[in-house]
Amino acid sequence: MSAIPASDAGAGDEGVAAFLRLGRLVDAFEAGRKSRAIAEAAEIRVLAAAAAAVARPGHASPERARRVELDRRALVSDLATSTRVSEWTVNRLLSEAGDLCDRFAAGVDALERGEITRQHLAVIHDAGAPISDDDARAEFLGLALERAATLTPARLASVLRVIAERFLERTLEERHQDAVAGRRIEVVDLADDMAALTAIMPAILAHGIVDRLTQQARSVIAARATGEGEGDDEDRDEEVEVDERTMDQLRTDILTDTLLGAGPRDCVAGTGLDAIRATVQVTIPVLTMTGASTEPVLLAGHGPIDPDTARILAAGATGWERVMTSPATGSVLAVDRYRPGPALHRFLAARDERCRFPGCRRPVWRCDIDHTIPAAEGGPTHHANLAHLCRRHHTVKGVTAWTVEQVSAGVLVWTSPTGRKHTDHPEPVVRFIPDDTADRLRRMMREPWLFPADDPPGSPGAPPF
């Protein structure tokens, strides 16, 4: 037998070492996932205990039930602000944790042992939640945990939907009728000035809508193909904008035109902006409005939008507000409106944009203007003592142990029932530093509200009321 060359032997050693390193990485990954599962099981038990602490007792009087509900709201706010998640998420987690520890205890135990992941447990809970009989649910849970040992969460979900049907007392038709009652529309903001519009509806309608949009898109494509090559040579020499939209783009554009324009019209525009007749607050730098700059434009309650869209919205609005902001801090300095109205209300709406409880995103037009120090206690009706609060957090402030102090105009410090402090600042609506050219053009415009004559440079001045 010939000897192995030294170079080959060295390569073999390196391969073994690389294999061992990869093995250690896989072991570390598995250990990390197991540690995470143990921690998530502990969190579920903590949340279940929290839910039990503020659970409504049976046969409670109306006053007792109201008190318990307020205690729950206060706790939810405390949990949300301390972890910087939304109250909606905390409410969902509390309800889910209570049900998991009550009806799916074996699943939580398996998670605690690291045998399944949190995603597996969520799939098991979603599929088995409608099973009302305890014995049937226990049998389902045993089968589900057995399958979860070898399947991914996505694959497990499709398997459990079939298994769960064997244990459900109500028919699919009966459950479908209840589900239809929960139909709704949801919007989720995305990056790059985009958003996801989701319609929760019967599957047959959803597929029917997609099919119709597809047929209409195909008709546009067919018309586009038929139109190619038509006309005389002189017409073909002229520059013609070619419609190169994909099927997905066409379906989206037709949907937009249909919903905003009450019909697909010519299926060309696809933006629907000229059909919008909403009351919106748009912060538009003056130079952007005239097209001389590309400084940021913000839509209240959403975030940055492109200048062209902002100009279209402003052109179609029955009235719009100019929001003057500090070029250094981005804070609102004043509001000037072409149509008359309560100046203080306009200023607060421009400053706050949303409910001023930490983490709440309810827009100002769905909120109350609240006196931080109640008027009955001598609190002035002044912008430094006013802030927008939604009805939920207005109630939390008034009847629970939550307290709030407006330490300076627009800056609110909230103290939770457990003593944690959370500071909520008004969002800077513009973040940019103007260059010398932009500053010179502004001065050439000689707009008095841009450069107050009575205030020294850098001074925010006072709101126009």
mmCIF file of N, CA and C in Angstrom, residues 75-76 252 296 318 344 352 358 387 422 426:
data_model
loop_
_atom_site.group_PDB
_atom_site.id
_atom_site.type_symbol
_atom_site.label_atom_id
_atom_site.label_comp_id
_atom_site.label_asym_id
_atom_site.label_seq_id
_atom_site.Cartn_x
_atom_site.Cartn_y
_atom_site.Cartn_z
ATOM 1 N N LEU A 75 -52.634 47.309 34.489
ATOM 2 C CA LEU A 75 -51.584 46.298 34.400
ATOM 3 C C LEU A 75 -51.095 46.146 32.959
ATOM 4 N N VAL A 76 -52.019 46.111 32.015
ATOM 5 C CA VAL A 76 -51.642 45.979 30.606
ATOM 6 C C VAL A 76 -50.747 47.147 30.193
ATOM 7 N N THR A 252 -52.659 45.118 -8.696
ATOM 8 C CA THR A 252 -52.657 46.110 -7.621
ATOM 9 C C THR A 252 -53.225 47.434 -8.104
ATOM 10 N N PRO A 296 -37.729 66.441 3.458
ATOM 11 C CA PRO A 296 -38.715 65.420 3.846
ATOM 12 C C PRO A 296 -40.127 65.958 4.013
ATOM 13 N N THR A 318 -59.395 70.380 0.300
ATOM 14 C CA THR A 318 -60.229 71.568 0.420
ATOM 15 C C THR A 318 -59.579 72.624 1.304
ATOM 16 N N LEU A 344 -55.353 76.956 18.847
ATOM 17 C CA LEU A 344 -54.775 76.067 19.845
ATOM 18 C C LEU A 344 -54.987 74.604 19.466
ATOM 19 N N ASP A 352 -48.791 66.874 18.516
ATOM 20 C CA ASP A 352 -48.946 65.539 19.089
ATOM 21 C C ASP A 352 -49.034 64.439 18.038
ATOM 22 N N PRO A 358 -47.342 56.515 26.142
ATOM 23 C CA PRO A 358 -46.207 55.836 25.507
ATOM 24 C C PRO A 358 -46.647 54.595 24.739
ATOM 25 N N ALA A 387 -52.665 67.881 26.152
ATOM 26 C CA ALA A 387 -52.124 66.822 25.299
ATOM 27 C C ALA A 387 -53.265 65.931 24.843
ATOM 28 N N HIS A 422 -41.919 56.635 32.342
ATOM 29 C CA HIS A 422 -41.788 56.570 30.890
ATOM 30 C C HIS A 422 -42.009 57.975 30.338
ATOM 31 N N PRO A 426 -42.957 64.679 21.992
ATOM 32 C CA PRO A 426 -43.592 64.847 20.681
ATOM 33 C C PRO A 426 -42.578 64.514 19.595
#
